[in-house]
Amino acid sequence: MGDVIATYQVYARPGSLEKKAEDIALGLTIGSWTALPLLEQKQLLKHKGRVTALQEFYDDEHPNRFGEVRCEISIAYPTYNFTFDIPAILTTVFGKLSLDGEVKLLNLEFDNEDLSRFPGPKFGIKNIRSKLNIQDRPLLMSIFKGIIGRDIHFLREQLRDQAMGGVDIVKDDEILFDVNISFEDRIIAGKEILDEVYEKTGKRTLYAVNLSGRTMDLVDKAKHASELGADALLFNVHTYGLDMLQTLAENNEVQLPIMAHPAYSGAYTSSNFYGVAPDLLLGNLTRLAGADFSLFPSPYGSVAMEKEKTLAIARQLTEENGLNQAFPVPSAGIHPGLVPLLYHDFGNDCIINAGGGVHGHPEGAAAGVRAFRQAIDHVIQQNTHRATKAQELEAALAKWGGTS
Amino acid sequence: MGDVIATYQVYARPGSLEKKAEDIALGLTIGSWTALPLLEQKQLLKHKGRVTALQEFYDDEHPNRFGEVRCEISIAYPTYNFTFDIPAILTTVFGKLSLDGEVKLLNLEFDNEDLSRFPGPKFGIKNIRSKLNIQDRPLLMSIFKGIIGRDIHFLREQLRDQAMGGVDIVKDDEILFDVNISFEDRIIAGKEILDEVYEKTGKRTLYAVNLSGRTMDLVDKAKHASELGADALLFNVHTYGLDMLQTLAENNEVQLPIMAHPAYSGAYTSSNFYGVAPDLLLGNLTRLAGADFSLFPSPYGSVAMEKEKTLAIARQLTEENGLNQAFPVPSAGIHPGLVPLLYHDFGNDCIINAGGGVHGHPEGAAAGVRAFRQAIDHVIQQNTHRATKAQELEAALAKWGGTS
Ligand SMILES: [Mg+2]
Ligand SMILES: [Mg+2]
């Protein structure tokens, strides 16, 4: 058993931070040190938090507090102090501390032995690519639109349209719950439609169905989805907690890739001064807990995140750490004209995810999907030879613009 | 079925917000409206989000963006759109929106019928007071200190000391997990010590044991605690999600009051621009989900929260809404000299909660408890007659200062 190293951002006057850092390291572990008798120090040493790094960035001043600069503190927390579950880890490293003024949790590092105690993605990029038999390009995903209040026929039509266009994955909207159309009915209808399209076109489309409801029902629902032949689960993990994602990922009767939706995560990743860094939450922890896909705002769309932050998320999802890789899914406001930028930033192993950019195509959703597929092909082919743009893509570029 | 009304804070130029508010109301419900055929508008009307209020505070300008003022938008979300669970509600009202720039969720309002679908506190202030047979004063709680890495004998001694001083409740530290001393052993030892103290002194002390571990084990652990005769559960709800608190509160085999710890909540309540208002999270939702006690930083201690925010939390925990009331527990850095301030702010129905302020007393933890009990008695008696200060209180005031 090793340490979990947590890195924090705080602002302080240069040279003033050492004591505060030591206080955190002690306060979140054994409480006090210097006052203890030598024998007790010896007994408690393996439980003691230690400051392992302290950096001051002199040119990065606080926007509102004169003389304070950005600092990063790293503290090693012995895993002896907690059961190895995410709630215990988060409580230890950022429980009380999250309430203690301007401090942001930037990252958590685990040694290799501890990393292997997390499930990671059950399928990961490699197995999802095999499922779809697509190796050499980003995948394309589209989203149902305006499904709330509609019936199963409306869903079937939309799903058929998107699949007929040749999309790789269709996902439920994250705000679609099991009211008008039940979870089970969506899975059954999805399977029927997608099998029918496969017979017609030879193209396999996966459907990620929104797993929602009460915490204690999720595992049974996920198992049932697995039995019914669902393709993948969408999961609003941040309204349940990362441990629930891990629970689903670890369950062997849930043989489905899990797509982590970032709903509600902005509540604790958006501030530059408080909360948790987006790449830690939507990258590192989401992957460790077992998501096969992680959605996050792209740098270009309607709901935008800074490019640097999105690249850090993608890095945490895909870098070598002994666990399967998870697909980065930069999302929101994506149209075909953005495909070259997304490809440039995220490379081959990402998912192009579009809602309005598919459904808003002048010739309908199937054409919208084709425009995206053409944009993807075009950007891939540009690497090898001069490609000509196809008709649906031209129409999309005329509507939304872009550099494809 | 009615609406859930969510109120948000945004900053905008006066007069510019109406369209944005409408876009949110539509975007988080049926997606589009004006483009729909009349028949579909008719079908979807009951699913449509509606802007119900829009206020601009002209004298409350954004600190960094010239000309933008603080605004509050209220939107009614039909409960037809979701299953009535907290993850679905949070995803609907603040899922994608939490990622969409500078927006803070201030409050959620439910109609009476919907309120009654939440469990609320199983015991509440009234039944906890009956359990302890204390009606006429704030309760006193103390916390174990420096328990990490220690053994059961250390815990027994500390618990006995605190109980012998006459404390009403002792709670585990939130960072004490089931490693060195098991959950079961703590409950059994706690019961033994506290029964022994009761026989000696006639004073009943309750022990809140930290319920931790994997999500799927929590209900069984809580039931087991109930069977073993535990007094109360401490729960780091924000690392699990509010639905898990609700699950514990709704379970009839868990006959224990639940104390919600605010660990990790600062990650999404601390920013003035992003996240969730502290009184919504630690007050309103914590009570609806079923906590009997809610801890939060007091305005006076080492980890401080603005007074106005702490009063708003206490209000949400105690105001009449048809559910039981939950105890406000202003915490962190409390010493006996602060008791008059806490009593002034939070009144009779609150809990005075101290760690260092008990254990750091010059004459030890039992004296530390007596000093607090004396401070409480003193402030109560001051309302009726002139009281004299007792010895332990004098020693505490000499050490920490204060106006008692
Ligand atoms: Mg959506
Ligand atoms: Mg503590």
PDB file of C-alpha atoms in Angstrom, chain A residues 110-367:
ATOM      1  CA  PHE A 110      -1.862   6.590  -7.482  1.00  0.00           C
ATOM      2  CA  ASP A 111       0.989   4.102  -7.680  1.00  0.00           C
ATOM      3  CA  ASN A 112       0.620   1.178 -10.080  1.00  0.00           C
ATOM      4  CA  GLU A 113      -0.540  -1.262  -7.443  1.00  0.00           C
ATOM      5  CA  ASP A 114      -3.287   1.096  -6.298  1.00  0.00           C
ATOM      6  CA  LEU A 115      -4.284   1.927  -9.880  1.00  0.00           C
ATOM      7  CA  SER A 116      -4.938  -1.745 -10.463  1.00  0.00           C
ATOM      8  CA  ARG A 117      -7.487  -1.718  -7.633  1.00  0.00           C
ATOM      9  CA  PHE A 118      -9.784   0.379  -9.832  1.00  0.00           C
ATOM     10  CA  PRO A 119     -11.761  -1.376 -12.538  1.00  0.00           C
ATOM     11  CA  GLY A 120     -11.172   1.110 -15.343  1.00  0.00           C
ATOM     12  CA  PRO A 121     -13.237   0.789 -18.527  1.00  0.00           C
ATOM     13  CA  LYS A 122     -14.591  -2.743 -18.993  1.00  0.00           C
ATOM     14  CA  PHE A 123     -14.422  -2.431 -22.773  1.00  0.00           C
ATOM     15  CA  GLY A 124     -12.376   0.632 -23.561  1.00  0.00           C
ATOM     16  CA  ILE A 125     -11.492   2.105 -26.915  1.00  0.00           C
ATOM     17  CA  LYS A 126     -10.074  -1.122 -28.297  1.00  0.00           C
ATOM     18  CA  ASN A 127     -13.085  -3.336 -27.653  1.00  0.00           C
ATOM     19  CA  ILE A 128     -15.587  -0.713 -28.708  1.00  0.00           C
ATOM     20  CA  ARG A 129     -13.722  -0.326 -31.984  1.00  0.00           C
ATOM     21  CA  SER A 130     -13.836  -4.113 -32.422  1.00  0.00           C
ATOM     22  CA  LYS A 131     -17.574  -4.201 -31.685  1.00  0.00           C
ATOM     23  CA  LEU A 132     -18.122  -1.660 -34.458  1.00  0.00           C
ATOM     24  CA  ASN A 133     -15.298  -2.937 -36.650  1.00  0.00           C
ATOM     25  CA  ILE A 134     -13.950   0.581 -37.151  1.00  0.00           C
ATOM     26  CA  GLN A 135     -10.267   1.186 -36.525  1.00  0.00           C
ATOM     27  CA  ASP A 136      -9.113   4.046 -38.613  1.00  0.00           C
ATOM     28  CA  ARG A 137     -11.299   7.033 -37.911  1.00  0.00           C
ATOM     29  CA  PRO A 138     -13.032   8.896 -35.077  1.00  0.00           C
ATOM     30  CA  LEU A 139     -16.458   7.448 -34.332  1.00  0.00           C
ATOM     31  CA  LEU A 140     -19.619   9.427 -34.947  1.00  0.00           C
ATOM     32  CA  MET A 141     -22.359   9.716 -32.351  1.00  0.00           C
ATOM     33  CA  SER A 142     -25.684  11.503 -32.564  1.00  0.00           C
ATOM     34  CA  ILE A 143     -28.309  12.345 -29.972  1.00  0.00           C
ATOM     35  CA  PHE A 144     -32.076  12.141 -29.969  1.00  0.00           C
ATOM     36  CA  LYS A 145     -33.636  15.570 -30.034  1.00  0.00           C
ATOM     37  CA  GLY A 146     -36.906  16.785 -28.561  1.00  0.00           C
ATOM     38  CA  ILE A 147     -37.929  13.378 -27.241  1.00  0.00           C
ATOM     39  CA  ILE A 148     -39.489  14.662 -24.030  1.00  0.00           C
ATOM     40  CA  GLY A 149     -43.243  14.229 -24.029  1.00  0.00           C
ATOM     41  CA  ARG A 150     -43.117  12.083 -27.191  1.00  0.00           C
ATOM     42  CA  ASP A 151     -44.043   8.425 -27.644  1.00  0.00           C
ATOM     43  CA  ILE A 152     -42.185   5.325 -28.766  1.00  0.00           C
ATOM     44  CA  HIS A 153     -43.114   5.862 -32.436  1.00  0.00           C
ATOM     45  CA  PHE A 154     -41.378   9.221 -32.453  1.00  0.00           C
ATOM     46  CA  LEU A 155     -38.275   7.619 -30.921  1.00  0.00           C
ATOM     47  CA  ARG A 156     -38.306   4.766 -33.428  1.00  0.00           C
ATOM     48  CA  GLU A 157     -38.489   7.154 -36.373  1.00  0.00           C
ATOM     49  CA  GLN A 158     -35.660   9.318 -35.103  1.00  0.00           C
ATOM     50  CA  LEU A 159     -33.489   6.328 -34.363  1.00  0.00           C
ATOM     51  CA  ARG A 160     -34.117   4.840 -37.812  1.00  0.00           C
ATOM     52  CA  ASP A 161     -33.279   8.144 -39.520  1.00  0.00           C
ATOM     53  CA  GLN A 162     -30.001   8.514 -37.691  1.00  0.00           C
ATOM     54  CA  ALA A 163     -29.022   4.884 -38.213  1.00  0.00           C
ATOM     55  CA  MET A 164     -29.907   4.975 -41.916  1.00  0.00           C
ATOM     56  CA  GLY A 165     -27.475   7.855 -42.269  1.00  0.00           C
ATOM     57  CA  GLY A 166     -24.722   5.532 -41.035  1.00  0.00           C
ATOM     58  CA  VAL A 167     -24.060   6.842 -37.537  1.00  0.00           C
ATOM     59  CA  ASP A 168     -21.931   4.643 -35.242  1.00  0.00           C
ATOM     60  CA  ILE A 169     -23.679   5.383 -31.966  1.00  0.00           C
ATOM     61  CA  VAL A 170     -26.938   7.053 -30.994  1.00  0.00           C
ATOM     62  CA  LYS A 171     -27.403   8.177 -27.420  1.00  0.00           C
ATOM     63  CA  ASP A 172     -30.420   9.127 -25.365  1.00  0.00           C
ATOM     64  CA  ASP A 173     -30.667  12.671 -24.220  1.00  0.00           C
ATOM     65  CA  GLU A 174     -29.452  12.839 -20.613  1.00  0.00           C
ATOM     66  CA  ILE A 175     -32.736  14.470 -19.581  1.00  0.00           C
ATOM     67  CA  LEU A 176     -34.806  11.564 -20.929  1.00  0.00           C
ATOM     68  CA  PHE A 177     -36.059   9.592 -17.954  1.00  0.00           C
ATOM     69  CA  ASP A 178     -38.305   6.570 -17.723  1.00  0.00           C
ATOM     70  CA  VAL A 179     -41.650   8.333 -17.871  1.00  0.00           C
ATOM     71  CA  ASN A 180     -43.350   8.497 -21.275  1.00  0.00           C
ATOM     72  CA  ILE A 181     -41.249   5.703 -22.742  1.00  0.00           C
ATOM     73  CA  SER A 182     -39.859   3.080 -20.400  1.00  0.00           C
ATOM     74  CA  PHE A 183     -36.232   1.993 -20.237  1.00  0.00           C
ATOM     75  CA  GLU A 184     -37.187  -1.492 -21.340  1.00  0.00           C
ATOM     76  CA  ASP A 185     -39.310  -0.269 -24.255  1.00  0.00           C
ATOM     77  CA  ARG A 186     -36.477   1.925 -25.481  1.00  0.00           C
ATOM     78  CA  ILE A 187     -34.018  -0.967 -25.423  1.00  0.00           C
ATOM     79  CA  ILE A 188     -36.409  -3.318 -27.217  1.00  0.00           C
ATOM     80  CA  ALA A 189     -37.409  -0.751 -29.838  1.00  0.00           C
ATOM     81  CA  GLY A 190     -33.777   0.253 -30.283  1.00  0.00           C
ATOM     82  CA  LYS A 191     -32.670  -3.302 -30.890  1.00  0.00           C
ATOM     83  CA  GLU A 192     -35.476  -3.913 -33.363  1.00  0.00           C
ATOM     84  CA  ILE A 193     -34.828  -0.778 -35.388  1.00  0.00           C
ATOM     85  CA  LEU A 194     -31.068  -1.160 -35.398  1.00  0.00           C
ATOM     86  CA  ASP A 195     -31.231  -4.830 -36.434  1.00  0.00           C
ATOM     87  CA  GLU A 196     -33.590  -3.859 -39.234  1.00  0.00           C
ATOM     88  CA  VAL A 197     -31.212  -1.119 -40.420  1.00  0.00           C
ATOM     89  CA  TYR A 198     -28.285  -3.537 -40.208  1.00  0.00           C
ATOM     90  CA  GLU A 199     -30.096  -6.008 -42.447  1.00  0.00           C
ATOM     91  CA  LYS A 200     -30.797  -3.282 -44.965  1.00  0.00           C
ATOM     92  CA  THR A 201     -27.457  -1.515 -44.954  1.00  0.00           C
ATOM     93  CA  GLY A 202     -24.909  -3.813 -43.339  1.00  0.00           C
ATOM     94  CA  LYS A 203     -24.035  -0.960 -40.973  1.00  0.00           C
ATOM     95  CA  ARG A 204     -24.090  -1.595 -37.225  1.00  0.00           C
ATOM     96  CA  THR A 205     -25.235   1.278 -34.989  1.00  0.00           C
ATOM     97  CA  LEU A 206     -25.076   1.122 -31.184  1.00  0.00           C
ATOM     98  CA  TYR A 207     -27.673   2.739 -28.940  1.00  0.00           C
ATOM     99  CA  ALA A 208     -26.684   4.104 -25.523  1.00  0.00           C
ATOM    100  CA  VAL A 209     -29.770   4.086 -23.326  1.00  0.00           C
ATOM    101  CA  ASN A 210     -30.017   6.417 -20.327  1.00  0.00           C
ATOM    102  CA  LEU A 211     -29.743   4.449 -17.075  1.00  0.00           C
ATOM    103  CA  SER A 212     -31.610   6.487 -14.475  1.00  0.00           C
ATOM    104  CA  GLY A 213     -33.771   6.192 -11.361  1.00  0.00           C
ATOM    105  CA  ARG A 214     -33.044   5.389  -7.728  1.00  0.00           C
ATOM    106  CA  THR A 215     -29.525   4.326  -6.766  1.00  0.00           C
ATOM    107  CA  MET A 216     -30.530   0.915  -5.445  1.00  0.00           C
ATOM    108  CA  ASP A 217     -32.319   0.025  -8.687  1.00  0.00           C
ATOM    109  CA  LEU A 218     -29.442   0.817 -11.023  1.00  0.00           C
ATOM    110  CA  VAL A 219     -27.579  -2.486 -10.912  1.00  0.00           C
ATOM    111  CA  ASP A 220     -30.704  -4.531 -11.581  1.00  0.00           C
ATOM    112  CA  LYS A 221     -31.744  -2.210 -14.380  1.00  0.00           C
ATOM    113  CA  ALA A 222     -28.290  -2.405 -15.921  1.00  0.00           C
ATOM    114  CA  LYS A 223     -28.303  -6.219 -15.709  1.00  0.00           C
ATOM    115  CA  HIS A 224     -31.729  -6.293 -17.268  1.00  0.00           C
ATOM    116  CA  ALA A 225     -30.525  -4.007 -20.059  1.00  0.00           C
ATOM    117  CA  SER A 226     -27.637  -6.377 -20.611  1.00  0.00           C
ATOM    118  CA  GLU A 227     -30.037  -9.351 -20.827  1.00  0.00           C
ATOM    119  CA  LEU A 228     -32.332  -7.508 -23.225  1.00  0.00           C
ATOM    120  CA  GLY A 229     -29.396  -7.013 -25.551  1.00  0.00           C
ATOM    121  CA  ALA A 230     -28.807  -3.300 -25.060  1.00  0.00           C
ATOM    122  CA  ASP A 231     -25.638  -1.913 -26.625  1.00  0.00           C
ATOM    123  CA  ALA A 232     -24.431   0.634 -24.078  1.00  0.00           C
ATOM    124  CA  LEU A 233     -25.548   2.655 -21.065  1.00  0.00           C
ATOM    125  CA  LEU A 234     -25.584   6.412 -20.691  1.00  0.00           C
ATOM    126  CA  PHE A 235     -25.146   7.408 -17.051  1.00  0.00           C
ATOM    127  CA  ASN A 236     -25.417  10.775 -15.286  1.00  0.00           C
ATOM    128  CA  VAL A 237     -22.661   9.740 -12.907  1.00  0.00           C
ATOM    129  CA  HIS A 238     -22.200  13.080 -11.154  1.00  0.00           C
ATOM    130  CA  THR A 239     -25.706  13.106  -9.743  1.00  0.00           C
ATOM    131  CA  TYR A 240     -25.027   9.672  -8.172  1.00  0.00           C
ATOM    132  CA  GLY A 241     -21.356   9.715  -7.261  1.00  0.00           C
ATOM    133  CA  LEU A 242     -18.368   8.042  -8.888  1.00  0.00           C
ATOM    134  CA  ASP A 243     -18.637   4.988  -6.654  1.00  0.00           C
ATOM    135  CA  MET A 244     -21.896   4.057  -8.350  1.00  0.00           C
ATOM    136  CA  LEU A 245     -20.176   4.163 -11.737  1.00  0.00           C
ATOM    137  CA  GLN A 246     -17.477   1.905 -10.309  1.00  0.00           C
ATOM    138  CA  THR A 247     -20.142  -0.458  -8.964  1.00  0.00           C
ATOM    139  CA  LEU A 248     -21.688  -0.783 -12.422  1.00  0.00           C
ATOM    140  CA  ALA A 249     -18.301  -1.194 -14.098  1.00  0.00           C
ATOM    141  CA  GLU A 250     -17.261  -3.932 -11.672  1.00  0.00           C
ATOM    142  CA  ASN A 251     -20.417  -5.966 -12.060  1.00  0.00           C
ATOM    143  CA  ASN A 252     -19.789  -8.899 -14.378  1.00  0.00           C
ATOM    144  CA  GLU A 253     -23.440  -9.299 -15.217  1.00  0.00           C
ATOM    145  CA  VAL A 254     -23.444  -5.804 -16.693  1.00  0.00           C
ATOM    146  CA  GLN A 255     -21.705  -6.534 -19.984  1.00  0.00           C
ATOM    147  CA  LEU A 256     -22.224  -3.092 -21.479  1.00  0.00           C
ATOM    148  CA  PRO A 257     -19.952  -0.144 -22.175  1.00  0.00           C
ATOM    149  CA  ILE A 258     -20.788   2.834 -19.987  1.00  0.00           C
ATOM    150  CA  MET A 259     -20.939   6.378 -21.265  1.00  0.00           C
ATOM    151  CA  ALA A 260     -20.406   8.947 -18.505  1.00  0.00           C
ATOM    152  CA  HIS A 261     -22.417  12.106 -19.014  1.00  0.00           C
ATOM    153  CA  PRO A 262     -21.035  15.317 -17.444  1.00  0.00           C
ATOM    154  CA  ALA A 263     -24.458  16.563 -16.293  1.00  0.00           C
ATOM    155  CA  TYR A 264     -24.122  18.501 -13.001  1.00  0.00           C
ATOM    156  CA  SER A 265     -20.295  18.250 -13.077  1.00  0.00           C
ATOM    157  CA  GLY A 266     -20.009  21.910 -14.041  1.00  0.00           C
ATOM    158  CA  ALA A 267     -21.201  22.722 -10.527  1.00  0.00           C
ATOM    159  CA  TYR A 268     -17.770  21.730  -9.274  1.00  0.00           C
ATOM    160  CA  THR A 269     -15.431  22.050 -12.227  1.00  0.00           C
ATOM    161  CA  SER A 270     -16.280  25.531 -13.551  1.00  0.00           C
ATOM    162  CA  SER A 271     -14.638  27.857 -11.069  1.00  0.00           C
ATOM    163  CA  ASN A 272     -10.956  28.608 -11.514  1.00  0.00           C
ATOM    164  CA  PHE A 273     -10.538  28.920  -7.753  1.00  0.00           C
ATOM    165  CA  TYR A 274     -12.755  26.295  -6.135  1.00  0.00           C
ATOM    166  CA  GLY A 275     -13.813  22.735  -6.750  1.00  0.00           C
ATOM    167  CA  VAL A 276     -12.157  20.073  -8.828  1.00  0.00           C
ATOM    168  CA  ALA A 277     -10.199  20.339 -12.086  1.00  0.00           C
ATOM    169  CA  PRO A 278     -12.206  19.109 -15.103  1.00  0.00           C
ATOM    170  CA  ASP A 279      -9.476  16.709 -16.210  1.00  0.00           C
ATOM    171  CA  LEU A 280      -9.396  15.109 -12.777  1.00  0.00           C
ATOM    172  CA  LEU A 281     -13.158  14.658 -12.605  1.00  0.00           C
ATOM    173  CA  LEU A 282     -14.130  13.997 -16.241  1.00  0.00           C
ATOM    174  CA  GLY A 283     -10.803  12.393 -17.196  1.00  0.00           C
ATOM    175  CA  ASN A 284      -8.842  10.642 -14.475  1.00  0.00           C
ATOM    176  CA  LEU A 285     -11.573   9.643 -11.997  1.00  0.00           C
ATOM    177  CA  THR A 286     -14.224   8.915 -14.616  1.00  0.00           C
ATOM    178  CA  ARG A 287     -11.816   6.478 -16.276  1.00  0.00           C
ATOM    179  CA  LEU A 288     -10.635   4.876 -13.035  1.00  0.00           C
ATOM    180  CA  ALA A 289     -14.244   4.361 -11.957  1.00  0.00           C
ATOM    181  CA  GLY A 290     -14.919   2.535 -15.200  1.00  0.00           C
ATOM    182  CA  ALA A 291     -16.458   4.717 -17.904  1.00  0.00           C
ATOM    183  CA  ASP A 292     -15.772   3.594 -21.471  1.00  0.00           C
ATOM    184  CA  PHE A 293     -16.712   7.024 -22.810  1.00  0.00           C
ATOM    185  CA  SER A 294     -16.536  10.426 -21.150  1.00  0.00           C
ATOM    186  CA  LEU A 295     -18.472  13.365 -22.522  1.00  0.00           C
ATOM    187  CA  PHE A 296     -17.300  16.938 -21.925  1.00  0.00           C
ATOM    188  CA  PRO A 297     -17.887  20.319 -23.565  1.00  0.00           C
ATOM    189  CA  SER A 298     -15.764  20.754 -26.663  1.00  0.00           C
ATOM    190  CA  PRO A 299     -13.712  23.930 -27.053  1.00  0.00           C
ATOM    191  CA  TYR A 300     -15.797  24.975 -30.068  1.00  0.00           C
ATOM    192  CA  GLY A 301     -19.452  24.409 -29.443  1.00  0.00           C
ATOM    193  CA  SER A 302     -22.351  26.197 -27.826  1.00  0.00           C
ATOM    194  CA  VAL A 303     -21.354  25.115 -24.302  1.00  0.00           C
ATOM    195  CA  ALA A 304     -17.600  25.649 -24.498  1.00  0.00           C
ATOM    196  CA  MET A 305     -14.698  24.639 -22.279  1.00  0.00           C
ATOM    197  CA  GLU A 306     -11.184  26.049 -22.686  1.00  0.00           C
ATOM    198  CA  LYS A 307      -9.212  24.018 -25.197  1.00  0.00           C
ATOM    199  CA  GLU A 308      -6.359  23.319 -22.800  1.00  0.00           C
ATOM    200  CA  LYS A 309      -8.789  21.814 -20.281  1.00  0.00           C
ATOM    201  CA  THR A 310     -10.449  19.598 -22.877  1.00  0.00           C
ATOM    202  CA  LEU A 311      -7.052  18.329 -24.056  1.00  0.00           C
ATOM    203  CA  ALA A 312      -6.112  17.539 -20.460  1.00  0.00           C
ATOM    204  CA  ILE A 313      -9.334  15.521 -20.086  1.00  0.00           C
ATOM    205  CA  ALA A 314      -8.574  13.564 -23.257  1.00  0.00           C
ATOM    206  CA  ARG A 315      -5.031  12.919 -22.060  1.00  0.00           C
ATOM    207  CA  GLN A 316      -6.251  11.518 -18.739  1.00  0.00           C
ATOM    208  CA  LEU A 317      -8.731   9.276 -20.565  1.00  0.00           C
ATOM    209  CA  THR A 318      -6.196   7.802 -22.957  1.00  0.00           C
ATOM    210  CA  GLU A 319      -2.666   7.907 -21.537  1.00  0.00           C
ATOM    211  CA  GLU A 320      -1.012   4.625 -20.609  1.00  0.00           C
ATOM    212  CA  ASN A 321      -1.795   3.673 -16.996  1.00  0.00           C
ATOM    213  CA  GLY A 322      -2.434  -0.056 -17.165  1.00  0.00           C
ATOM    214  CA  LEU A 323      -6.218   0.306 -17.431  1.00  0.00           C
ATOM    215  CA  ASN A 324      -8.238   0.320 -20.640  1.00  0.00           C
ATOM    216  CA  GLN A 325      -8.508   3.647 -22.433  1.00  0.00           C
ATOM    217  CA  ALA A 326     -11.774   5.570 -22.454  1.00  0.00           C
ATOM    218  CA  PHE A 327     -13.110   7.461 -25.472  1.00  0.00           C
ATOM    219  CA  PRO A 328     -12.994  11.263 -25.193  1.00  0.00           C
ATOM    220  CA  VAL A 329     -16.307  12.716 -26.425  1.00  0.00           C
ATOM    221  CA  PRO A 330     -16.052  16.485 -26.929  1.00  0.00           C
ATOM    222  CA  SER A 331     -19.682  17.617 -27.166  1.00  0.00           C
ATOM    223  CA  ALA A 332     -22.255  20.378 -27.561  1.00  0.00           C
ATOM    224  CA  GLY A 333     -22.877  22.530 -30.612  1.00  0.00           C
ATOM    225  CA  ILE A 334     -20.787  20.383 -32.950  1.00  0.00           C
ATOM    226  CA  HIS A 335     -21.413  20.785 -36.722  1.00  0.00           C
ATOM    227  CA  PRO A 336     -19.525  19.179 -39.635  1.00  0.00           C
ATOM    228  CA  GLY A 337     -17.379  22.274 -40.153  1.00  0.00           C
ATOM    229  CA  LEU A 338     -15.748  21.617 -36.773  1.00  0.00           C
ATOM    230  CA  VAL A 339     -14.600  18.087 -37.611  1.00  0.00           C
ATOM    231  CA  PRO A 340     -11.126  19.144 -38.838  1.00  0.00           C
ATOM    232  CA  LEU A 341     -10.521  21.083 -35.612  1.00  0.00           C
ATOM    233  CA  LEU A 342     -11.702  18.207 -33.439  1.00  0.00           C
ATOM    234  CA  TYR A 343      -9.562  15.770 -35.392  1.00  0.00           C
ATOM    235  CA  HIS A 344      -6.565  18.048 -35.060  1.00  0.00           C
ATOM    236  CA  ASP A 345      -7.042  18.349 -31.297  1.00  0.00           C
ATOM    237  CA  PHE A 346      -8.209  14.886 -30.296  1.00  0.00           C
ATOM    238  CA  GLY A 347      -6.866  12.706 -33.078  1.00  0.00           C
ATOM    239  CA  ASN A 348      -8.252   9.411 -34.220  1.00  0.00           C
ATOM    240  CA  ASP A 349      -9.349   8.095 -30.826  1.00  0.00           C
ATOM    241  CA  CYS A 350     -12.240  10.368 -30.114  1.00  0.00           C
ATOM    242  CA  ILE A 351     -15.936  10.543 -30.807  1.00  0.00           C
ATOM    243  CA  ILE A 352     -17.571  13.278 -32.838  1.00  0.00           C
ATOM    244  CA  ASN A 353     -20.853  13.888 -31.050  1.00  0.00           C
ATOM    245  CA  ALA A 354     -23.640  15.978 -32.503  1.00  0.00           C
ATOM    246  CA  GLY A 355     -27.270  16.811 -31.826  1.00  0.00           C
ATOM    247  CA  GLY A 356     -28.446  19.930 -33.624  1.00  0.00           C
ATOM    248  CA  GLY A 357     -25.633  19.500 -36.151  1.00  0.00           C
ATOM    249  CA  VAL A 358     -27.296  16.265 -37.287  1.00  0.00           C
ATOM    250  CA  HIS A 359     -30.998  17.048 -36.880  1.00  0.00           C
ATOM    251  CA  GLY A 360     -30.698  20.576 -38.251  1.00  0.00           C
ATOM    252  CA  HIS A 361     -29.290  19.487 -41.609  1.00  0.00           C
ATOM    253  CA  PRO A 362     -31.365  21.054 -44.426  1.00  0.00           C
ATOM    254  CA  GLU A 363     -32.124  17.555 -45.786  1.00  0.00           C
ATOM    255  CA  GLY A 364     -32.884  15.900 -42.428  1.00  0.00           C
ATOM    256  CA  ALA A 365     -31.133  13.745 -39.852  1.00  0.00           C
ATOM    257  CA  ALA A 366     -29.958  10.949 -42.183  1.00  0.00           C
ATOM    258  CA  ALA A 367     -28.337  13.536 -44.426  1.00  0.00           C
TER     259      ALA A 367
END
